[in-house]
mmCIF file of C-alpha atoms (C1' of nucleotides) in Angstrom:
data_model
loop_
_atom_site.group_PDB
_atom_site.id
_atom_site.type_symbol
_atom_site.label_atom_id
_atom_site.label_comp_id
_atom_site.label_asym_id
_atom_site.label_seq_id
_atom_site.Cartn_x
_atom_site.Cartn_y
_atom_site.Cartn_z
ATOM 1 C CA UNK A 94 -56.937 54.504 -77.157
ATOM 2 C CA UNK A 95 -54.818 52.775 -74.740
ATOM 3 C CA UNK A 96 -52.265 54.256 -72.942
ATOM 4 C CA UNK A 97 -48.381 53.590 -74.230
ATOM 5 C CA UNK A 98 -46.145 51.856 -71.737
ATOM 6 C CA UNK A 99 -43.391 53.128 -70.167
ATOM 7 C CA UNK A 100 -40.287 51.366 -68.663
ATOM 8 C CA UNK A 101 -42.092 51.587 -65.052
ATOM 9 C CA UNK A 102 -44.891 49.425 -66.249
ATOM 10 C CA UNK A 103 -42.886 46.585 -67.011
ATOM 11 C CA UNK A 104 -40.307 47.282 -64.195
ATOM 12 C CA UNK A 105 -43.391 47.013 -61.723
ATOM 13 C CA UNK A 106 -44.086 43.557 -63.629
ATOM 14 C CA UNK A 107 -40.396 42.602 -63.382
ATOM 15 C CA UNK A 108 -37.911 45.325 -62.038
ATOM 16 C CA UNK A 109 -34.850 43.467 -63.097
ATOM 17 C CA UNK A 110 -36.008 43.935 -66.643
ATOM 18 C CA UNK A 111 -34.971 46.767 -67.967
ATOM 19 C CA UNK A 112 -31.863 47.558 -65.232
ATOM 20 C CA UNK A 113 -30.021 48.246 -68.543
ATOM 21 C CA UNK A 114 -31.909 51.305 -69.224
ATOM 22 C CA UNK A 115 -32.076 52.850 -65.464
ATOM 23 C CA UNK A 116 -28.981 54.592 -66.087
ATOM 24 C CA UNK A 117 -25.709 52.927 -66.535
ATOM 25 C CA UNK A 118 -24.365 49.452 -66.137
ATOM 26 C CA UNK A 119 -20.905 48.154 -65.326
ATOM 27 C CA UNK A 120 -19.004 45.505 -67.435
ATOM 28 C CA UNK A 121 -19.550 42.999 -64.748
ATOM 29 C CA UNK A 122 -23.230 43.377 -65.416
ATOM 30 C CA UNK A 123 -23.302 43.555 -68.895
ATOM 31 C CA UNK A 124 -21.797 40.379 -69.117
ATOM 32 C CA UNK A 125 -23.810 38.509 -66.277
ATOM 33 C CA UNK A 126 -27.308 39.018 -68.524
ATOM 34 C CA UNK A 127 -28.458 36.928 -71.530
ATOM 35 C CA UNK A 128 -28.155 39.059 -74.582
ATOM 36 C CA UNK A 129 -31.734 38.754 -75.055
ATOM 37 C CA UNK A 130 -32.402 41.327 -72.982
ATOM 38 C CA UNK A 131 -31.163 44.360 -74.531
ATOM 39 C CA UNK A 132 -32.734 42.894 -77.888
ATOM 40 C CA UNK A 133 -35.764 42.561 -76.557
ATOM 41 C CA UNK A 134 -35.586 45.751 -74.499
ATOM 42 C CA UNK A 135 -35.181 47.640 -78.569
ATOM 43 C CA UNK A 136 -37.729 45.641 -79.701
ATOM 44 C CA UNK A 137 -40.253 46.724 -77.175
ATOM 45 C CA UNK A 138 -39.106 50.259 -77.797
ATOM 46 C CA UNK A 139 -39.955 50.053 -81.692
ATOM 47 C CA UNK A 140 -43.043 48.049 -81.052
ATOM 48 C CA UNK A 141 -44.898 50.548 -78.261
ATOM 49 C CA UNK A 142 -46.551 48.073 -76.519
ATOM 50 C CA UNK A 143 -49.860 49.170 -75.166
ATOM 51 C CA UNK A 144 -51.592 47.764 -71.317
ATOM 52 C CA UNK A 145 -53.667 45.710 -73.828
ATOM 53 C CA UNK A 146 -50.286 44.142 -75.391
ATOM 54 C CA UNK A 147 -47.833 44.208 -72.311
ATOM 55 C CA UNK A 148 -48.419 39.889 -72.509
ATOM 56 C CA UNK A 149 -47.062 39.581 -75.726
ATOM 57 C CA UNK A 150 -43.768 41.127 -74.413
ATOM 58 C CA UNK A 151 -43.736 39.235 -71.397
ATOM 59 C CA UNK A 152 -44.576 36.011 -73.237
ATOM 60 C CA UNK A 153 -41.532 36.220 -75.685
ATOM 61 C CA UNK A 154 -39.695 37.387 -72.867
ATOM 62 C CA UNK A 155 -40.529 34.254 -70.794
ATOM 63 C CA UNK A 156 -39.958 32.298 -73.485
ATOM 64 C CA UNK A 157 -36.434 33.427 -74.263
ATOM 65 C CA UNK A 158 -35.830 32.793 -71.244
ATOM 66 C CA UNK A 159 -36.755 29.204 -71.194
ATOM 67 C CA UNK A 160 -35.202 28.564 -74.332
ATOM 68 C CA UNK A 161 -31.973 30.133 -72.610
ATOM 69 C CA UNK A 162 -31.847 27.961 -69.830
ATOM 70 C CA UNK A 163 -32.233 25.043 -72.076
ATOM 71 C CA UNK A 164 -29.067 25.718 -74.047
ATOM 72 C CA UNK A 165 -27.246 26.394 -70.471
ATOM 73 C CA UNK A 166 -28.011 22.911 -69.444
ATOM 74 C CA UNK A 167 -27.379 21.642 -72.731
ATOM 75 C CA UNK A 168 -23.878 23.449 -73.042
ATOM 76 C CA UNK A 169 -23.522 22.704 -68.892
ATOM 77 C CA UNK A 170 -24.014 18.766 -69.858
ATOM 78 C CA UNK A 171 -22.241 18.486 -72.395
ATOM 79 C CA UNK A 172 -19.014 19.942 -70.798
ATOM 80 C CA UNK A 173 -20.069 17.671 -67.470
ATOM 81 C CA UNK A 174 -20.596 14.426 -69.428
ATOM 82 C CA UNK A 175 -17.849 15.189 -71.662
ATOM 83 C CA UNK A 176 -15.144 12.137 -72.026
ATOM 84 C CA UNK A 177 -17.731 10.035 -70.223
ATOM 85 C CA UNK A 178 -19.503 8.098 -73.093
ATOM 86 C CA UNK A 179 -22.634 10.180 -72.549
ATOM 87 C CA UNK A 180 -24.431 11.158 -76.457
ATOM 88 C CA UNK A 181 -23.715 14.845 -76.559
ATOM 89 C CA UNK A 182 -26.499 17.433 -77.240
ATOM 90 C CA UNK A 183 -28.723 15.379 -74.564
ATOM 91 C CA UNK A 184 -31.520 18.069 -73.991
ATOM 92 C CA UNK A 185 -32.240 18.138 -70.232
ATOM 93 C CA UNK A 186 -35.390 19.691 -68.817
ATOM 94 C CA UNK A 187 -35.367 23.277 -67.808
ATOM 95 C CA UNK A 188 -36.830 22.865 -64.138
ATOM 96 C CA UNK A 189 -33.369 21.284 -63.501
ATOM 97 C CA UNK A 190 -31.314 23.979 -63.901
ATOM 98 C CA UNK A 191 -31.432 25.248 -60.058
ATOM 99 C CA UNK A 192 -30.140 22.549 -59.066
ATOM 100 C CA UNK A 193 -27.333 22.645 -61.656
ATOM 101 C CA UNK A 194 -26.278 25.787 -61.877
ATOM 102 C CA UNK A 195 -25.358 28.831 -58.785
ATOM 103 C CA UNK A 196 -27.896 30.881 -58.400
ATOM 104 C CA UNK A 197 -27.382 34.598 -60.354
ATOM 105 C CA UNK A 198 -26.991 37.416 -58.433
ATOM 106 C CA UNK A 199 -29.739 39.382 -58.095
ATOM 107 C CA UNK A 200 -29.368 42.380 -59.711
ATOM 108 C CA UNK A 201 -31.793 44.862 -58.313
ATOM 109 C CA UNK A 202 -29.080 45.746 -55.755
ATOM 110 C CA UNK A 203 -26.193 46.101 -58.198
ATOM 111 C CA UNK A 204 -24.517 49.812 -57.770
ATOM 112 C CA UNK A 205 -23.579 51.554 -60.740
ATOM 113 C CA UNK A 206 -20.418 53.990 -61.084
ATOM 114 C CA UNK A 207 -22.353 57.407 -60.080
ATOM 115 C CA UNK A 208 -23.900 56.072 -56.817
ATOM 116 C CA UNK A 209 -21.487 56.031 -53.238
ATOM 117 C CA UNK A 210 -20.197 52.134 -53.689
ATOM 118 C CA UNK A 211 -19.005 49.668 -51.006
ATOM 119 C CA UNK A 212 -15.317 49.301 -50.696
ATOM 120 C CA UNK A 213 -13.867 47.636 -54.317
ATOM 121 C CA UNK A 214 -12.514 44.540 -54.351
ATOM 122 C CA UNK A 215 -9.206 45.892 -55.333
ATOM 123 C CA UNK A 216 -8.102 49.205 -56.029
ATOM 124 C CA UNK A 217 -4.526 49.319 -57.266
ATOM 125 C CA UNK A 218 -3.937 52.405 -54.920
ATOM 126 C CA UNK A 219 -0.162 53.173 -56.676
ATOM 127 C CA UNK A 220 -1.665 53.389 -60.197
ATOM 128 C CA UNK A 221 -5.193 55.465 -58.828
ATOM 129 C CA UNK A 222 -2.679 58.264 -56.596
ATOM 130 C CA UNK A 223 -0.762 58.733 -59.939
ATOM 131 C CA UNK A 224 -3.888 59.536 -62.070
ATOM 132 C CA UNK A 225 -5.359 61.809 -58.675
ATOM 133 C CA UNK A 226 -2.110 63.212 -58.949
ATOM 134 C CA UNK A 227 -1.847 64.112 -62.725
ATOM 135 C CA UNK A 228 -5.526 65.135 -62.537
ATOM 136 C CA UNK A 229 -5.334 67.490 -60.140
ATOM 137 C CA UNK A 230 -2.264 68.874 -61.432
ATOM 138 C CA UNK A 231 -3.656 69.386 -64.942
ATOM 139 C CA UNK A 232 -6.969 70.800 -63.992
ATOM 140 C CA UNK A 233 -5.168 73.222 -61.665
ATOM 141 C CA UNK A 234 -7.065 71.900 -58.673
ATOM 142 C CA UNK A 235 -5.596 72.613 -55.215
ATOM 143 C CA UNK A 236 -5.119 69.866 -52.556
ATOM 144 C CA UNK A 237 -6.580 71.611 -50.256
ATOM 145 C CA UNK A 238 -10.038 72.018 -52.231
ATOM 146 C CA UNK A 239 -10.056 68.784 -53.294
ATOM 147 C CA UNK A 240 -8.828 67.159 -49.778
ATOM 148 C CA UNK A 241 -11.790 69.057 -47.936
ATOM 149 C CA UNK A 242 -14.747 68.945 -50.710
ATOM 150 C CA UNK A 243 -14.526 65.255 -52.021
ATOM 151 C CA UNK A 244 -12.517 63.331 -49.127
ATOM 152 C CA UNK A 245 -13.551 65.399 -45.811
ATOM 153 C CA UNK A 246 -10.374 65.665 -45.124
ATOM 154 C CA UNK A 247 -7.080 67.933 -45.124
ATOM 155 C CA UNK A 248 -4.718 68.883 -47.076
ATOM 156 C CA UNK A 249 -1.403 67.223 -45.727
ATOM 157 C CA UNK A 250 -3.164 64.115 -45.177
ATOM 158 C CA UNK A 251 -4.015 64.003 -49.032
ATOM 159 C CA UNK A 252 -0.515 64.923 -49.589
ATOM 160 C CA UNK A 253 0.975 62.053 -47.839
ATOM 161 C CA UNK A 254 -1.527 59.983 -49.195
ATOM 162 C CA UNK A 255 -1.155 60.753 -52.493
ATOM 163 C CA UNK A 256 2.947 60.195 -52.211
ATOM 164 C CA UNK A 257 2.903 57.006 -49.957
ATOM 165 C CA UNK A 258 0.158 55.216 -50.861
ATOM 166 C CA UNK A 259 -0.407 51.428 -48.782
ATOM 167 C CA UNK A 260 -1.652 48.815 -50.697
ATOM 168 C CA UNK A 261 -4.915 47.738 -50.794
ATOM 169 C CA UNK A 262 -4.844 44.569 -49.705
ATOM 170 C CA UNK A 263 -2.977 45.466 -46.500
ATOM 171 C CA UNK A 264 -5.564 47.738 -45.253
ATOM 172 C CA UNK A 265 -8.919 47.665 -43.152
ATOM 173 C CA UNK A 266 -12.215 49.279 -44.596
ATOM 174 C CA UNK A 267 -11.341 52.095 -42.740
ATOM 175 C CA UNK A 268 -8.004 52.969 -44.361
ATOM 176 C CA UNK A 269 -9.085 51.626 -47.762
ATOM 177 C CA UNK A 270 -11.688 54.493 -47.879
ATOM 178 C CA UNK A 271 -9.577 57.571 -48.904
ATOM 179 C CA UNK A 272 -8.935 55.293 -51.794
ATOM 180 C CA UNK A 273 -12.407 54.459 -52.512
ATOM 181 C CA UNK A 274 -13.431 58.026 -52.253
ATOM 182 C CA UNK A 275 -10.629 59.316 -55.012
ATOM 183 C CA UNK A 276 -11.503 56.254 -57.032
ATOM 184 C CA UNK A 277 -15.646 57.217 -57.001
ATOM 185 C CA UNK A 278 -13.984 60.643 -57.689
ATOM 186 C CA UNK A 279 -12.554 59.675 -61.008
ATOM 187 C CA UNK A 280 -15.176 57.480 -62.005
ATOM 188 C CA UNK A 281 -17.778 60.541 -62.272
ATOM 189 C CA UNK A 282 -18.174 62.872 -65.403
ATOM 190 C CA UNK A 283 -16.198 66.250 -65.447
ATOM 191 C CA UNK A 284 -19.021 68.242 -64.987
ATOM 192 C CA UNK A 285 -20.010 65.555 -61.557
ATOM 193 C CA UNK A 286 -16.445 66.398 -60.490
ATOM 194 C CA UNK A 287 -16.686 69.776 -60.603
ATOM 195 C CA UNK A 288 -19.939 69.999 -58.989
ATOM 196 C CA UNK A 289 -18.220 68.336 -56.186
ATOM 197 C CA UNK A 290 -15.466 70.213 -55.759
ATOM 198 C CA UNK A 291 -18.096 73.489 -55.084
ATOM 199 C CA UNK A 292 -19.050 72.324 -51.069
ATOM 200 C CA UNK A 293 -17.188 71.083 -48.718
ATOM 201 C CA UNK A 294 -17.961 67.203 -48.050
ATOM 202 C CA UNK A 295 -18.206 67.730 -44.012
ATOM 203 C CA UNK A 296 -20.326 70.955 -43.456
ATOM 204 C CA UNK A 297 -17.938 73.020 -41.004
ATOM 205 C CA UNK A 298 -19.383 74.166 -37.362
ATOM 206 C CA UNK A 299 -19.948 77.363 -36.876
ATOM 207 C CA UNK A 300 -18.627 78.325 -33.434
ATOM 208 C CA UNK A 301 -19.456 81.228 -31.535
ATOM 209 C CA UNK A 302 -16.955 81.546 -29.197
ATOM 210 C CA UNK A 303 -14.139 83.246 -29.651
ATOM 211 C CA UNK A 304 -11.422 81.213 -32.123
ATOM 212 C CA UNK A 305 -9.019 78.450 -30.114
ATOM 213 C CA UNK A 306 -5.201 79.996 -30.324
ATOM 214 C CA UNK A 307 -3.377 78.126 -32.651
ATOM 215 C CA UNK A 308 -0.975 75.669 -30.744
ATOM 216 C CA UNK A 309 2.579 75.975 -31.218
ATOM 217 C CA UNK A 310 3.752 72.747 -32.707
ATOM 218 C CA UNK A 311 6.958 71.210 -30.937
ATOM 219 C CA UNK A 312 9.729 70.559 -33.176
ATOM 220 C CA UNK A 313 12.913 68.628 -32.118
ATOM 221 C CA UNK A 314 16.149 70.342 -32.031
ATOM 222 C CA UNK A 315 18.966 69.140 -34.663
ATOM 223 C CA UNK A 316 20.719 67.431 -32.427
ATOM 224 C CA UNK A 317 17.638 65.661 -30.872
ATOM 225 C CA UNK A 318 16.302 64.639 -34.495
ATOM 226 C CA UNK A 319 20.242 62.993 -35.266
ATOM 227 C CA UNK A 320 19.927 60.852 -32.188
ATOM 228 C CA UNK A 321 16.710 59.671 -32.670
ATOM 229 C CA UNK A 322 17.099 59.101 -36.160
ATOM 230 C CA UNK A 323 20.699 57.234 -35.491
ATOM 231 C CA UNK A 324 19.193 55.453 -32.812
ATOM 232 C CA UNK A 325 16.310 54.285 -34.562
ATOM 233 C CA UNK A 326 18.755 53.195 -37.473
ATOM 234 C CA UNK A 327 20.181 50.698 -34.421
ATOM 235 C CA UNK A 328 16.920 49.894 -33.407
ATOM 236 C CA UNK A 329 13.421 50.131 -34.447
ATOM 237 C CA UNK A 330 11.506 48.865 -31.383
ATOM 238 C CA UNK A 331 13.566 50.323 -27.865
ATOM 239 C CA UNK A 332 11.964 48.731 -24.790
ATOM 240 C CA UNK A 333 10.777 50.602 -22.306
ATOM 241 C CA UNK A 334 13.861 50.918 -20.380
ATOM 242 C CA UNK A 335 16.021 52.353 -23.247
ATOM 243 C CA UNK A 336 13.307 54.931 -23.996
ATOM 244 C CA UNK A 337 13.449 56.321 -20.899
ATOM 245 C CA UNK A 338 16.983 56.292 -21.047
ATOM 246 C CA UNK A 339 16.975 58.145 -24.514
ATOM 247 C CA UNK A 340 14.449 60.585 -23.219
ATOM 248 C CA UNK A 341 16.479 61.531 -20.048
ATOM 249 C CA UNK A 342 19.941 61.739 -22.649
ATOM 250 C CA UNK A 343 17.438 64.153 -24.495
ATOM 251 C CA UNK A 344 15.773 66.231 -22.184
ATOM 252 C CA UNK A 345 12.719 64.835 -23.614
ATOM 253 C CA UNK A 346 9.648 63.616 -22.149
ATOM 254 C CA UNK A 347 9.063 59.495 -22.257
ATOM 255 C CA UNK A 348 5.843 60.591 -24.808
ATOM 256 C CA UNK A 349 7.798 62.540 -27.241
ATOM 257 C CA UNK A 350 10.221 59.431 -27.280
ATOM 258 C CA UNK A 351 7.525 57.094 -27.908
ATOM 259 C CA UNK A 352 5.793 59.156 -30.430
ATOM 260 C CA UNK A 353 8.528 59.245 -32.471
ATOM 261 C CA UNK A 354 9.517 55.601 -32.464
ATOM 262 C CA UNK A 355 5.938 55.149 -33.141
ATOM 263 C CA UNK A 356 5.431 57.400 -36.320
ATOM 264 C CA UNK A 357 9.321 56.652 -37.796
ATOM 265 C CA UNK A 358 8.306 52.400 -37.495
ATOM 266 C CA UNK A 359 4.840 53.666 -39.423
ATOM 267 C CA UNK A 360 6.732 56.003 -41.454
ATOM 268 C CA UNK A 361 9.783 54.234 -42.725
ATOM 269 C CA UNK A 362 8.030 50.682 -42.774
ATOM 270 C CA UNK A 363 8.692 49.180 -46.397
ATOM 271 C CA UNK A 364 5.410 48.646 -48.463
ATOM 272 C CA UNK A 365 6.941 47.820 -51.908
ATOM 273 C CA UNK A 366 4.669 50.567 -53.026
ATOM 274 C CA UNK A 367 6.919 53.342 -53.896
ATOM 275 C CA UNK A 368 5.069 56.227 -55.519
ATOM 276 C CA UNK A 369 8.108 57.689 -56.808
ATOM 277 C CA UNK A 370 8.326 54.625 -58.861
ATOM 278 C CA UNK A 371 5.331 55.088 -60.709
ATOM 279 C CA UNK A 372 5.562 59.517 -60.940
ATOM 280 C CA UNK A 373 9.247 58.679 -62.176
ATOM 281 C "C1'" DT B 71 -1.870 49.072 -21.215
ATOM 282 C "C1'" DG B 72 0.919 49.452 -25.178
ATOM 283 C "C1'" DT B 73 0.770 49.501 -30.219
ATOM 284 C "C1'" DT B 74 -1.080 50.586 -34.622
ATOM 285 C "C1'" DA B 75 -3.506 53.139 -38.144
ATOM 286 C "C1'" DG B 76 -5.826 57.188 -39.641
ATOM 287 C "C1'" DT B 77 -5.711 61.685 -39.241
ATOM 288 C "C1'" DC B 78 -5.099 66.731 -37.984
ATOM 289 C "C1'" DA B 79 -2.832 70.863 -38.355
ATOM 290 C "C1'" DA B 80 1.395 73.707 -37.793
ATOM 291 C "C1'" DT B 81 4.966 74.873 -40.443
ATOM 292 C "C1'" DA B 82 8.917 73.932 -43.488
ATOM 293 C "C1'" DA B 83 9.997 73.767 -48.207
ATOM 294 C "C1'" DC B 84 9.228 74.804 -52.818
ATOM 295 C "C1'" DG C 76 0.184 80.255 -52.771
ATOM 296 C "C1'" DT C 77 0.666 75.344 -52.833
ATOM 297 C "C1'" DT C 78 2.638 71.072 -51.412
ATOM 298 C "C1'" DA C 79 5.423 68.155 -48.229
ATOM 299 C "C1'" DT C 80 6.691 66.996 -43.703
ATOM 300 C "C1'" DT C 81 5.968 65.727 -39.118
ATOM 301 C "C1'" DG C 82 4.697 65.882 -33.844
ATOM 302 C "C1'" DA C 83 0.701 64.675 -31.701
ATOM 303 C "C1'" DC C 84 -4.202 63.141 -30.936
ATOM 304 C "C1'" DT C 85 -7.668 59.439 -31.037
ATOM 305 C "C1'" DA C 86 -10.080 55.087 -31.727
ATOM 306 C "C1'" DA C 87 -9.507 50.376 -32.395
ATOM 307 C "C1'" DC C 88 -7.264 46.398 -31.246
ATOM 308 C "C1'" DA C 89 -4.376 42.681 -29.028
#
DNA sequence: TGTTAGTCAATAAC
DNA sequence: GTTATTGACTAACA
């Protein structure tokens, strides 16, 4: 008796043939293919075809196919011709549709939700930071967990994230992958997300030398903060000069002047993407 | 060489 | 205990 067929036969025969059924398919997809497809796919399914049969699928396939392209170049023509006096419903041969029409992206390439993506097109960071947000507040998950076993990263770094996010547009690949990674986050099943939040995404070092002492982290004095921050208020971009200046007035070194310039200009810079906008 | 963007990590605030 | 803030480090870039 011959053997049944499975999907692999016919995938090895045409592998873009049954990308429906290999787990998963975005709307994009779904409405690049001729309906055909999943038809036929069902029909093939009731059917069992056997080694001894597989042409009979292929051939209808084949043949749908033509017939397809036929009505593309009819519907193409008659929208192209249309106004100009030419008899609508002209059939035009199928072998000049390549010409016609862009080519269709192949789809043996196409990622689906589950697997790591390139960077979106868009990701409307505000709206995605509110849902991280709400999710992790609902399922009780801590920043910290969450910041170290899905992004790689820490905790205050989510935070800030999560309460200023940029938009997407105005970012390189670099910063726009935080986003991507939360997005790919939320895009999983429950029990995905879960598994995920179980290791840590960047396996930690194990160092046998004795720990580094935790450095002391300089903080400015009240007085030194109310300048600065009056100052900047004046002026967002000293020269070099005034810096100095300010640093000597402060008993502050030329760096910590600079560094703080630098971070307020990144810190107070206007986005038009105001979190609280969307949490409120 | 100076600036920017992404981030860490200490610690303040809740 | 968790989240928010912030001084500083680093790589990329102009």
């Amino acid at each position: 008796m011959d053997r049944l067929l499975d999907d692999t036969d016919f995938m090895a025969e045409d592998p873009t043939l049954f990308e429906l059924n290999a787990g998963g398919y975005d709307g994009e997809y779904y409405q690049n293919i001729p309906d055909f497809e999943l038809d036929d796919y069902n029909h093939y399914k009731e059917n069992e075809y056997t080694e001894d049969t597989r042409h009979l699928f292929l051939d209808e396939k084949h043949e749908m196919e033509r017939r397809w392209e036929a009505e593309l170049v009819r519907d193409l023509d008659a929208i192209y011709h249309r106004g100009r006096g030419t008899v609508a419903g002209t059939v035009v041969e199928p072998e000049s549709l390549e010409a016609r029409t862009p080519k269709k992206e192949p789809t043996k390439n196409r990622k689906r939700p589950a697997e790591t993506t390139p960077l979106s097109e868009y990701i409307d960071t505000c709206q995605l930071c509110h849902n991280i947000y709400n999710e992790l507040k609902n399922a009780g998950i801590p920043q910290a967990l969450f910041a170290k076993c899905v992004l790689g990263r820490t905790q205050g770094t989510l935070s800030d994230t999560l309460k200023k996010p940029k938009p997407w547009n105005e970012m390189k690949p670099s910063g726009q992958k935080i986003y991507q990674q939360m997005y790919d986050w939320l895009a999983l099943s429950v029990d995905e997300r879960m598994a995920m939040l179980k290791e840590p995404l960047v396996k930690e070092e194990v160092k046998n030398d004795a720990p580094e002492p935790t450095k002391k982290r300089f903080v400015f004095s009240e007085m030194q903060k109310n300048t600065l921050d009056s100052l900047f208020k004046q002026e967002r971009n000293p020269d070099q000069e005034t810096k100095v200046d300010i640093a000597q007035q402060l008993n502050l070194d030329i760096s910590q002047v600079n560094t703080y310039f630098m971070n307020a200009r990144r810190r107070n810079r206007i986005t038009g993407n105001d979190f609280k906008k969307v949490i409120e």
